[in-house]
Coordinates of C-alpha atoms in Angstrom, one line a residue:
X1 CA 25.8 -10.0 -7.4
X2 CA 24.9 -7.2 -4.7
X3 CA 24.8 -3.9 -5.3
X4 CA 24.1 -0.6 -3.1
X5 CA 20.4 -1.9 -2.9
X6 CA 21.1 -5.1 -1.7
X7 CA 23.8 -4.3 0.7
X8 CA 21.7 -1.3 2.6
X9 CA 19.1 -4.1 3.0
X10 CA 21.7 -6.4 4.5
X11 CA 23.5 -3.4 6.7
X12 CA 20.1 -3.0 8.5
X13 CA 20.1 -6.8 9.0
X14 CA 17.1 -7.6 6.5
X15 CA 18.4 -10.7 5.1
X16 CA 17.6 -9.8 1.5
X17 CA 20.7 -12.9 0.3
X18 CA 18.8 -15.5 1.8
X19 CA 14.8 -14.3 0.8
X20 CA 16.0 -14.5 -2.8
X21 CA 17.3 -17.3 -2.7
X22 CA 14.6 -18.9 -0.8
X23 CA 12.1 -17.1 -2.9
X24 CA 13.6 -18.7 -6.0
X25 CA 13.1 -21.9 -4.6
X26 CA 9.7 -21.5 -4.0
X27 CA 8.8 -20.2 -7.4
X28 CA 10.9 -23.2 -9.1
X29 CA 8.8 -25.5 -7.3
X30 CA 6.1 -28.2 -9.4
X31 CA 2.2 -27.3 -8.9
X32 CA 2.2 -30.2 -6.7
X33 CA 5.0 -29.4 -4.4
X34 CA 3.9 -25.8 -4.2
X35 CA 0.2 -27.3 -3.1
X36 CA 2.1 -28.8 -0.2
X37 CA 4.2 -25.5 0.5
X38 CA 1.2 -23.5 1.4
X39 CA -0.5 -25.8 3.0
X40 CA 2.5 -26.5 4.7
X41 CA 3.1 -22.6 5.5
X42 CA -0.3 -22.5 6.4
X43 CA -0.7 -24.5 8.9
X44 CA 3.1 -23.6 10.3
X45 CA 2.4 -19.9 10.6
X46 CA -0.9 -20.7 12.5
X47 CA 0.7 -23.0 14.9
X48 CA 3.5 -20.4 15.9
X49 CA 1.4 -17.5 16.6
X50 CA -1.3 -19.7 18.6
X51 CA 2.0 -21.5 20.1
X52 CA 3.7 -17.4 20.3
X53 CA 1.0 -14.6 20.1
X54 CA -1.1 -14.1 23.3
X55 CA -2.7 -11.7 20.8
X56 CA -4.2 -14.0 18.4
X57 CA -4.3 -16.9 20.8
X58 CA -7.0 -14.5 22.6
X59 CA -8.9 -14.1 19.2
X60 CA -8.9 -17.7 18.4
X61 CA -9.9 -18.4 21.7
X62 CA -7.9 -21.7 21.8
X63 CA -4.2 -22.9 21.6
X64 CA -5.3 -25.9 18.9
X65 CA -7.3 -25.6 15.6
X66 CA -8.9 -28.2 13.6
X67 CA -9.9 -26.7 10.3
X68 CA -8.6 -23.7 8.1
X69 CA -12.0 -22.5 7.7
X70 CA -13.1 -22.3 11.1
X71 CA -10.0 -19.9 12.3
X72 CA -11.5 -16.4 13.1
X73 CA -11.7 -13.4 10.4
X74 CA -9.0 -10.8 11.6
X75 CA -9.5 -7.4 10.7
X76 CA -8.2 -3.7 11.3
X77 CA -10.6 -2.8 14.1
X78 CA -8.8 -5.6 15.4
X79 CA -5.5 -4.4 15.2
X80 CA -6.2 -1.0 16.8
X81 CA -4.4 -1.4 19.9
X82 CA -0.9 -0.8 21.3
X83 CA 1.6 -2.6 18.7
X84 CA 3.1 -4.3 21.8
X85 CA 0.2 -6.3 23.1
X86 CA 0.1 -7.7 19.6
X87 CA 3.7 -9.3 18.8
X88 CA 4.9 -12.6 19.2
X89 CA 7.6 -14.0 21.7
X90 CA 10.8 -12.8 21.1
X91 CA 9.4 -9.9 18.9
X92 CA 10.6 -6.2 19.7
X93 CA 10.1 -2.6 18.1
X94 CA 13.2 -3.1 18.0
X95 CA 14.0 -6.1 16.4
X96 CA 11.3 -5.8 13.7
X97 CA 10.2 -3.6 10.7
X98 CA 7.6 -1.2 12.3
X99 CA 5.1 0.8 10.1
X100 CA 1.7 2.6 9.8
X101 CA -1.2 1.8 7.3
X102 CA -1.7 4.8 5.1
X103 CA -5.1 4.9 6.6
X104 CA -6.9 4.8 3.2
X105 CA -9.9 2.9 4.6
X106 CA -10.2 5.0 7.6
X107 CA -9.3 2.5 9.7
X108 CA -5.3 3.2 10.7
X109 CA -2.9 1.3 12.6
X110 CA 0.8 0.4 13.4
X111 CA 2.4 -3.1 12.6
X112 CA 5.0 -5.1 12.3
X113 CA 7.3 -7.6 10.5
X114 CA 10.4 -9.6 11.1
X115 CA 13.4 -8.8 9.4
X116 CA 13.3 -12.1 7.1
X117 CA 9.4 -11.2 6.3
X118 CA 10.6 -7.4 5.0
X119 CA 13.5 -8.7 3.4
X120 CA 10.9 -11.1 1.6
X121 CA 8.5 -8.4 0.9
X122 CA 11.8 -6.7 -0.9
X123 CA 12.3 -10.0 -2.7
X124 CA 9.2 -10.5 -4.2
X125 CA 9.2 -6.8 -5.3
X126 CA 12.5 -7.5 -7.3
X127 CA 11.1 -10.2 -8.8
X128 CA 8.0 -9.1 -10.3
X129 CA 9.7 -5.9 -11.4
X130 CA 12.0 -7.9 -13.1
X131 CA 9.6 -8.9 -15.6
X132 CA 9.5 -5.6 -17.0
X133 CA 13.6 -6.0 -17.3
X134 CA 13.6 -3.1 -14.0
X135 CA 16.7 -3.8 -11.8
X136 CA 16.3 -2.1 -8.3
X137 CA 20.5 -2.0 -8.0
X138 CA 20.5 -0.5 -11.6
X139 CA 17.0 1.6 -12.7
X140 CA 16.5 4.5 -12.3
X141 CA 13.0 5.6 -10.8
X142 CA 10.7 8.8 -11.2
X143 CA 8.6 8.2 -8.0
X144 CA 5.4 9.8 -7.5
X145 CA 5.0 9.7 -3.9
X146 CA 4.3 11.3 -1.1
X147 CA 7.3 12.7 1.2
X148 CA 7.3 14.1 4.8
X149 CA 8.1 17.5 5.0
X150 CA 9.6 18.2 8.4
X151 CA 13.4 18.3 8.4
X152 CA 14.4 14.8 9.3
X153 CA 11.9 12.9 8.0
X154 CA 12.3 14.9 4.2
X155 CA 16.0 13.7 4.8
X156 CA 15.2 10.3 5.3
X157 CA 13.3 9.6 2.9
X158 CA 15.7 11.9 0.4
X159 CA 18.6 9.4 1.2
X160 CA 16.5 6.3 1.3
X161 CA 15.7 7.8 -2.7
X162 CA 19.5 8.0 -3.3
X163 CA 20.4 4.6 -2.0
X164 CA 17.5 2.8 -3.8
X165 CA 18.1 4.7 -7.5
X166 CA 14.5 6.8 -6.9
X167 CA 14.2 10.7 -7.9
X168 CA 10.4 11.1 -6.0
X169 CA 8.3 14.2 -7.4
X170 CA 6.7 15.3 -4.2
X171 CA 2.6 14.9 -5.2
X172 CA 1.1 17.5 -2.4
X173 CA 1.0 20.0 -5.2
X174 CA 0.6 18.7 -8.6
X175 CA -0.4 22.5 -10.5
X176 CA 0.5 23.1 -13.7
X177 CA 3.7 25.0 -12.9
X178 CA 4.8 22.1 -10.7
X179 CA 4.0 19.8 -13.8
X180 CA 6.3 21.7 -15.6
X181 CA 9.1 20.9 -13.6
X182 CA 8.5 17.8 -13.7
X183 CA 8.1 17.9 -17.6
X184 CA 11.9 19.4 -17.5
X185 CA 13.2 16.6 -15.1
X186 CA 12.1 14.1 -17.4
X187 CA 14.1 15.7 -20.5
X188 CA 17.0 15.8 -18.6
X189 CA 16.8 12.3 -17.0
X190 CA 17.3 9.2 -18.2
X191 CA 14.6 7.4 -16.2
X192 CA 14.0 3.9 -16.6
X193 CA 10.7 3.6 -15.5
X194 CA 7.8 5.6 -13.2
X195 CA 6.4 4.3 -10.0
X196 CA 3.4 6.0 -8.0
X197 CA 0.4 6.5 -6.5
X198 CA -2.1 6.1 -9.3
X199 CA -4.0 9.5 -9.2
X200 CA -0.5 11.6 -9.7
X201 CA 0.2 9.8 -12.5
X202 CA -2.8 10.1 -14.1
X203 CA -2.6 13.9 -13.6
X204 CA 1.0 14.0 -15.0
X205 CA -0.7 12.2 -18.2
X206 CA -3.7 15.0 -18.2
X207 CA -0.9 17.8 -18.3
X208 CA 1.0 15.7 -21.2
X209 CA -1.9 15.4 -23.2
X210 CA -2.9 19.4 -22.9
X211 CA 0.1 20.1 -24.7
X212 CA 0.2 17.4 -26.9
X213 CA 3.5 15.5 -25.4
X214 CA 4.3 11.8 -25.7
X215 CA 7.0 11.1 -22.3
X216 CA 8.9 8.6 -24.1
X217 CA 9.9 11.2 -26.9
X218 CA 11.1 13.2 -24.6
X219 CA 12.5 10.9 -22.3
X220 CA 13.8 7.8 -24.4
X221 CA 15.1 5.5 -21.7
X222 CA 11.8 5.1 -20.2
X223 CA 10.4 1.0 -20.3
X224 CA 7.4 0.8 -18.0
X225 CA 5.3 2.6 -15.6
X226 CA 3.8 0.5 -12.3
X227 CA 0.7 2.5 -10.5
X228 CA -0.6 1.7 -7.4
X229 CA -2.4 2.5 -4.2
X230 CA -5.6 3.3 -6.3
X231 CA -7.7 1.8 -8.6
X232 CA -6.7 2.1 -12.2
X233 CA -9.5 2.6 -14.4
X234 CA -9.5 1.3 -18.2
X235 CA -10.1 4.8 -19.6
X236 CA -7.3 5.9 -17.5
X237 CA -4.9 3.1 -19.0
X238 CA -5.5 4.0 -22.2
X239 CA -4.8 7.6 -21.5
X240 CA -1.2 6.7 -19.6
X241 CA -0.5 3.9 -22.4
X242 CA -0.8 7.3 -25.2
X243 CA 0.7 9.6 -23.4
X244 CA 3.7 8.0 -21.9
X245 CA 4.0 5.5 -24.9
X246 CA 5.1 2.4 -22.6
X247 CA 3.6 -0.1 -21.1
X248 CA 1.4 0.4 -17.7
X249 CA 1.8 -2.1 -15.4
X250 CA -1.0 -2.4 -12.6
X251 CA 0.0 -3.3 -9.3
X252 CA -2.3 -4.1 -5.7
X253 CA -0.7 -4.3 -2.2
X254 CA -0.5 -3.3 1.2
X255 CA 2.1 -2.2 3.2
X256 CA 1.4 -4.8 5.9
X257 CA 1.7 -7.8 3.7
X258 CA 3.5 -7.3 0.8
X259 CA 2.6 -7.0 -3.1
X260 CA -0.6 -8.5 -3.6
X261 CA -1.3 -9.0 -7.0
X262 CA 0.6 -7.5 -10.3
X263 CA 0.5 -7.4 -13.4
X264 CA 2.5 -10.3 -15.7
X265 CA 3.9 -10.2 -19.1
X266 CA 0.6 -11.7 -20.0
X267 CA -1.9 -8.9 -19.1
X268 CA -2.6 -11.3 -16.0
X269 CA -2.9 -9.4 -12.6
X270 CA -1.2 -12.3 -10.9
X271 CA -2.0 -13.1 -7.3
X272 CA 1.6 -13.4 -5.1
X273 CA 1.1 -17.0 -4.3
X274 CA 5.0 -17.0 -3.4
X275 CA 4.5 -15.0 0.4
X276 CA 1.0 -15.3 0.9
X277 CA -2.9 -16.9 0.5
X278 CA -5.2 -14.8 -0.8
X279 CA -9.1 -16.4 -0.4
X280 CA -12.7 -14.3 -1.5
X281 CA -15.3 -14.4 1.5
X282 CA -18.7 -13.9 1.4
X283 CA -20.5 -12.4 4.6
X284 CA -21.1 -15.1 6.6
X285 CA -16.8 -16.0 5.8
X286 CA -17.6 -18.7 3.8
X287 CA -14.8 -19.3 0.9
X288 CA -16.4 -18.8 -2.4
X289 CA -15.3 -19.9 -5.6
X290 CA -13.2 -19.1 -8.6
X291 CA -15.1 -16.1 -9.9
X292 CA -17.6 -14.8 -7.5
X293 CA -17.4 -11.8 -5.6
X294 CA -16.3 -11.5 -2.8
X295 CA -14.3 -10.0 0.5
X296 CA -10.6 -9.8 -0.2
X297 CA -8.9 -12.0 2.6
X298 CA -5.7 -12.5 2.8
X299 CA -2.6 -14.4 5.4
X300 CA 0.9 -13.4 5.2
X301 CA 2.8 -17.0 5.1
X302 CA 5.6 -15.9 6.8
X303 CA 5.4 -13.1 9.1
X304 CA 6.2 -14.4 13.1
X305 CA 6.5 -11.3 14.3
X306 CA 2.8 -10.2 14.3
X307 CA -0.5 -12.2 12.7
X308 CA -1.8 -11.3 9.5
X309 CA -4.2 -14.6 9.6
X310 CA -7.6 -14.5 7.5
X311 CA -7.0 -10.7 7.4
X312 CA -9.7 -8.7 5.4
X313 CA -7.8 -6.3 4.2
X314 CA -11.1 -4.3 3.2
X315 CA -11.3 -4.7 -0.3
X316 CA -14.1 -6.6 -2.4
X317 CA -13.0 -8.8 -5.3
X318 CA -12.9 -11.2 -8.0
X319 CA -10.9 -14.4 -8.8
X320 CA -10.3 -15.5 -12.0
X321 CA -12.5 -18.8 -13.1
X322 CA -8.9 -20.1 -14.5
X323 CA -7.0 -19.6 -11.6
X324 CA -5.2 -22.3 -10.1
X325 CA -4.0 -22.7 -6.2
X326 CA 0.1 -22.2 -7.4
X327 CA -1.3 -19.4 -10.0
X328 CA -4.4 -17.5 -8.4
X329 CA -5.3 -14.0 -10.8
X330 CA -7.4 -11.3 -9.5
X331 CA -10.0 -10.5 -12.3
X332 CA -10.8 -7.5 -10.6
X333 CA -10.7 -5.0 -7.6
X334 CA -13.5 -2.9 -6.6
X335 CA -13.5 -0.1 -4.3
X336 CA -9.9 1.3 -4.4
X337 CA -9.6 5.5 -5.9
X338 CA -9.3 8.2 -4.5
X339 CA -10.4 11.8 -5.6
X340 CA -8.5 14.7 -5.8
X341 CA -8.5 17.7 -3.2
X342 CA -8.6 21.2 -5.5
X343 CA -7.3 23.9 -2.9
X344 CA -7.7 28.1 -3.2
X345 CA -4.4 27.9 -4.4
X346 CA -5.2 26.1 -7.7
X347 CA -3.2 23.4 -6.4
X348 CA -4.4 19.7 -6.8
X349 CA -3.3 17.1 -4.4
X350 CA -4.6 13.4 -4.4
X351 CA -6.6 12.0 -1.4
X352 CA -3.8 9.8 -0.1
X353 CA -2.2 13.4 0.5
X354 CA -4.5 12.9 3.4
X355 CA -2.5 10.2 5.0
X356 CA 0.4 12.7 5.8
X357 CA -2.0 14.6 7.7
X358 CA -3.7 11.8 9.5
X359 CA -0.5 10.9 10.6
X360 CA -0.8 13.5 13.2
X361 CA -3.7 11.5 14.5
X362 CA -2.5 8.0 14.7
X363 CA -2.0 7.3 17.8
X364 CA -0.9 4.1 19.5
X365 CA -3.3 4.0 22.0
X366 CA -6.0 3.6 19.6
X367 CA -7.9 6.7 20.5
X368 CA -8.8 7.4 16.6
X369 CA -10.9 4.2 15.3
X370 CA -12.1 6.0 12.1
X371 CA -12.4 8.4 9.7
X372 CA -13.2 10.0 6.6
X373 CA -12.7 13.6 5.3
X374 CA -15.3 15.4 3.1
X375 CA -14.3 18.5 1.0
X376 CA -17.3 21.1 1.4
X377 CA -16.0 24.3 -0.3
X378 CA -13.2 24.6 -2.0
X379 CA -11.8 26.2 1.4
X380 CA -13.6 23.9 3.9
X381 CA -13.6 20.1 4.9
X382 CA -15.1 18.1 7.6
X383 CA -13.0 15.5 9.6
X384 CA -15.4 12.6 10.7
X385 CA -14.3 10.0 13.4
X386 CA -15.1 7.5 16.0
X387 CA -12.8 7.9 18.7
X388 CA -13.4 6.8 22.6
X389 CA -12.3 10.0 23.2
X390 CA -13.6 13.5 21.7
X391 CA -10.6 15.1 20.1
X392 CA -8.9 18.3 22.3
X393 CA -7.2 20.8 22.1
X394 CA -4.2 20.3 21.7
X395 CA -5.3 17.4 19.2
X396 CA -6.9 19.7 16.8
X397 CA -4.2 21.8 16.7
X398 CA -1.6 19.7 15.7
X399 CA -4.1 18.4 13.1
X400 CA -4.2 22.2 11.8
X401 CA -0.6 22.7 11.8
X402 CA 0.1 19.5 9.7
X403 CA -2.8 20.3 7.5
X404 CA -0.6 24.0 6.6
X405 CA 2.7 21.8 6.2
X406 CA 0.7 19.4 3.7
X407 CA -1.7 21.3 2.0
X408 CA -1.6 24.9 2.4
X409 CA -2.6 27.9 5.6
X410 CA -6.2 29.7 6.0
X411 CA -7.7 26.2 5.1
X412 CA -11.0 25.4 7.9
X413 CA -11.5 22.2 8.9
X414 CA -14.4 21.0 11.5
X415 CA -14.4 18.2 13.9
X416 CA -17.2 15.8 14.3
X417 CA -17.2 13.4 16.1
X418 CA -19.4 10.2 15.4
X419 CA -20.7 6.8 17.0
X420 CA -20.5 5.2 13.2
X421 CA -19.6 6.2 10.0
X422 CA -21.4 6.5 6.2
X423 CA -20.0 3.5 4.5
X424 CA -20.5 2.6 1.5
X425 CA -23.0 -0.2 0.3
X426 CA -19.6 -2.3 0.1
X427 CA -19.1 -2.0 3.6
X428 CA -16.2 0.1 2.8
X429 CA -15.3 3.6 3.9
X430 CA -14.2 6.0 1.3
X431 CA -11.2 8.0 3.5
X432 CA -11.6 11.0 1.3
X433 CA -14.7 12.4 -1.0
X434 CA -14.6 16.1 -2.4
X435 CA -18.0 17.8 -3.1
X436 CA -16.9 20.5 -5.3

């Protein structure tokens, strides 16, 4: 039965009718016949963007492959240049789902899906929510996201919230007083369940337990809570588990592919095997088994518009030993938090606040390769980059003037530029570190 939901999916012609129903299919089928599905997928999604995508047929270097394993690594350096060079035949701006990376490895760009691949995406999210008895037509949502604060976006994203039964709590400023609010939302809502950026949440729960308040007392409707975009540490569970009182569901994706792995009745972070392949790397891309450690690499089974092939999504982790190819489960993720900026103010905002700023500095062109952001004082950060061109004017300004919207005024930033960055011993950059 559609609902509002459903039928704004469908009214911006993302065919959400036909990726259930072929996502049912899919997760109906035998281990044996899903086997042959992805290899199937696997081997159809490379042929149309060698067959489609001047793009990747450049990186491959050839029209014709002969084994999975010797197709080329794709990663987000990769992808920094104009979105159009990089989609398929037949593939528009405007025919397509068009985004930005948040940025959180430093490394930002713009990409695309087709409408059925987005309308997927939206499937699978149904699905696994619906585990946790959450109905996207019918839950209500406290969202702890970000939002953008000039006039027209804020409204976009407000009426986006209506349509898709979401009430977001801003998380620029998460002080005490704003907490309260909050606190007074939640006693006079009757929210099904929480969704959000990790870090919030966990300051929410911090605020909970300084007064001594358990959220489902006061708001009794609540079932679940899903984190994501950060890692969730175990002491950090417990402490939402006691001071929300319902379970915590963790989830891992990217806004590129699609929900990577989350959590199952079970306790099980299970992999989405439905829309795409996940495979652990070790430097020289050789596939490693069931339980090593490893690069995090991932193809998106379905997405014509634009590659996502082999993509190393920048991550490092683990598969479980008792993993199978139709039920792969990520025994851990290493290398995904972010701190949280503390501000003259007394106001606390999480890292990923950061990608509202960088916004300002993703350009198309690819000028802006990298960068990371280092909180000195408690009034002044460094912005570190790689760029081909050193950042003017007019650049920096702009930066400045989102950095007021965001955070707050009489804040001092200073450029510097770089040939490389500090990573970490990973590999990975770490998009925003506080030194307070």
């Amino acid at each position: 039965m559609f609902s509002i939901f459903d039928i704004t999916l469908q009214l911006n012609a993302f065919p959400i009718k036909k990726a259930k129903s072929d996502l049912d299919k899919i997760v109906a089928l035998s281990p044996q016949e899903k086997k042959q599905f992805t290899e199937n997928q696997k081997q159809a999604i490379v042929e149309f963007h060698l067959e489609n995508n001047a793009f990747y047929q450049k990186l491959v270097g050839s029209k014709k492959y002969t084994n999975w394993e010797d197709l080329p690594i794709l990663n987000k350096t990769n992808l920094q240049s104009p979105l159009g060079s990089r989609l398929s035949k037949g593939f528009t701006t405007k025919n397509c789902y068009i985004n930005k990376t948040s940025g959180s490895s430093g490394t930002p760009f713009i990409f695309a899906k087709d409408k059925y691949t987005h309308a997927l995406t939206w499937a699978s999210n149904m699905y696994r929510f619906g585990w946790f008895g959450i109905d996207f037509n019918r839950s209500l949502q406290a969202r702890f996201y970000g939002i953008p604060l000039d006039f027209m976006g804020y409204k976009k994203e407000r009426f986006k919230d209506f349509l898709s039964k979401r009430f977001r709590f801003p998380i620029f400023d998460l002080s005490d007083a704003v907490l309260e609010k909050i606190l007074k939302k939640f006693q006079n809502t009757k929210f099904d369940y929480l969704n959000g950026y990790t870090s919030s949440i966990v300051l929410f729960a911090k605020f909970l337990r300084k007064r001594n308040l358990i959220l489902k007392e006061i708001c009794p409707t609540l079932k679940v809570c899903m984190v994501t975009s950060e890692m969730l540490f175990e002491d950090d569970k417990k402490l939402l588990e006691t001071q929300f009182g319902i379970p915590i569901i963790n989830e891992y994706g990217a806004s590129e592919l699609d929900l990577i792995a989350f959590e199952n009745p079970e306790g099980e972070w299970q992999i989405n095997a439905e829309t795409l392949f996940v495979e652990i790397l070790n430097e020289k891309n050789q596939i490693l088994p069931y339980g090593s450690v490893g690069r995090i690499v991932i193809t998106s089974l379905f997405n014509k518009a634009h590659p996502f092939i082999r993509y190393d999504i920048g991550d490092i982790g683990i598969l479980d030993e008792k993993s199978t190819l139709e039920k792969p489960i990520l025994k851990q993720l290493i290398g995904r938090t972010n701190d949280v900026a503390i501000l003259p103010s007394g106001k606390k905002s999480p890292g990923l606040t950061f990608y509202y700023v960088t916004k300002s500095i993703i350009e198309d062109d690819g000028n802006v390769k990298e960068f990371i952001i280092k909180q000195r004082k408690i009034d002044h950060f460094e912005i570190e980059y790689v760029s081909e061109t050193i950042l003017d004017l007019v650049q920096i300004q702009k930066i400045k003037e989102a950095i007021t919207l965001y955070l707050e005024p009489n804040l001092h930033f200073k450029f510097i530029r770089k040939n490389t960055l500090e990573r970490t011993a990973r590999g990975k950059l770490k998009q925003f570190t506080s030194f307070l």
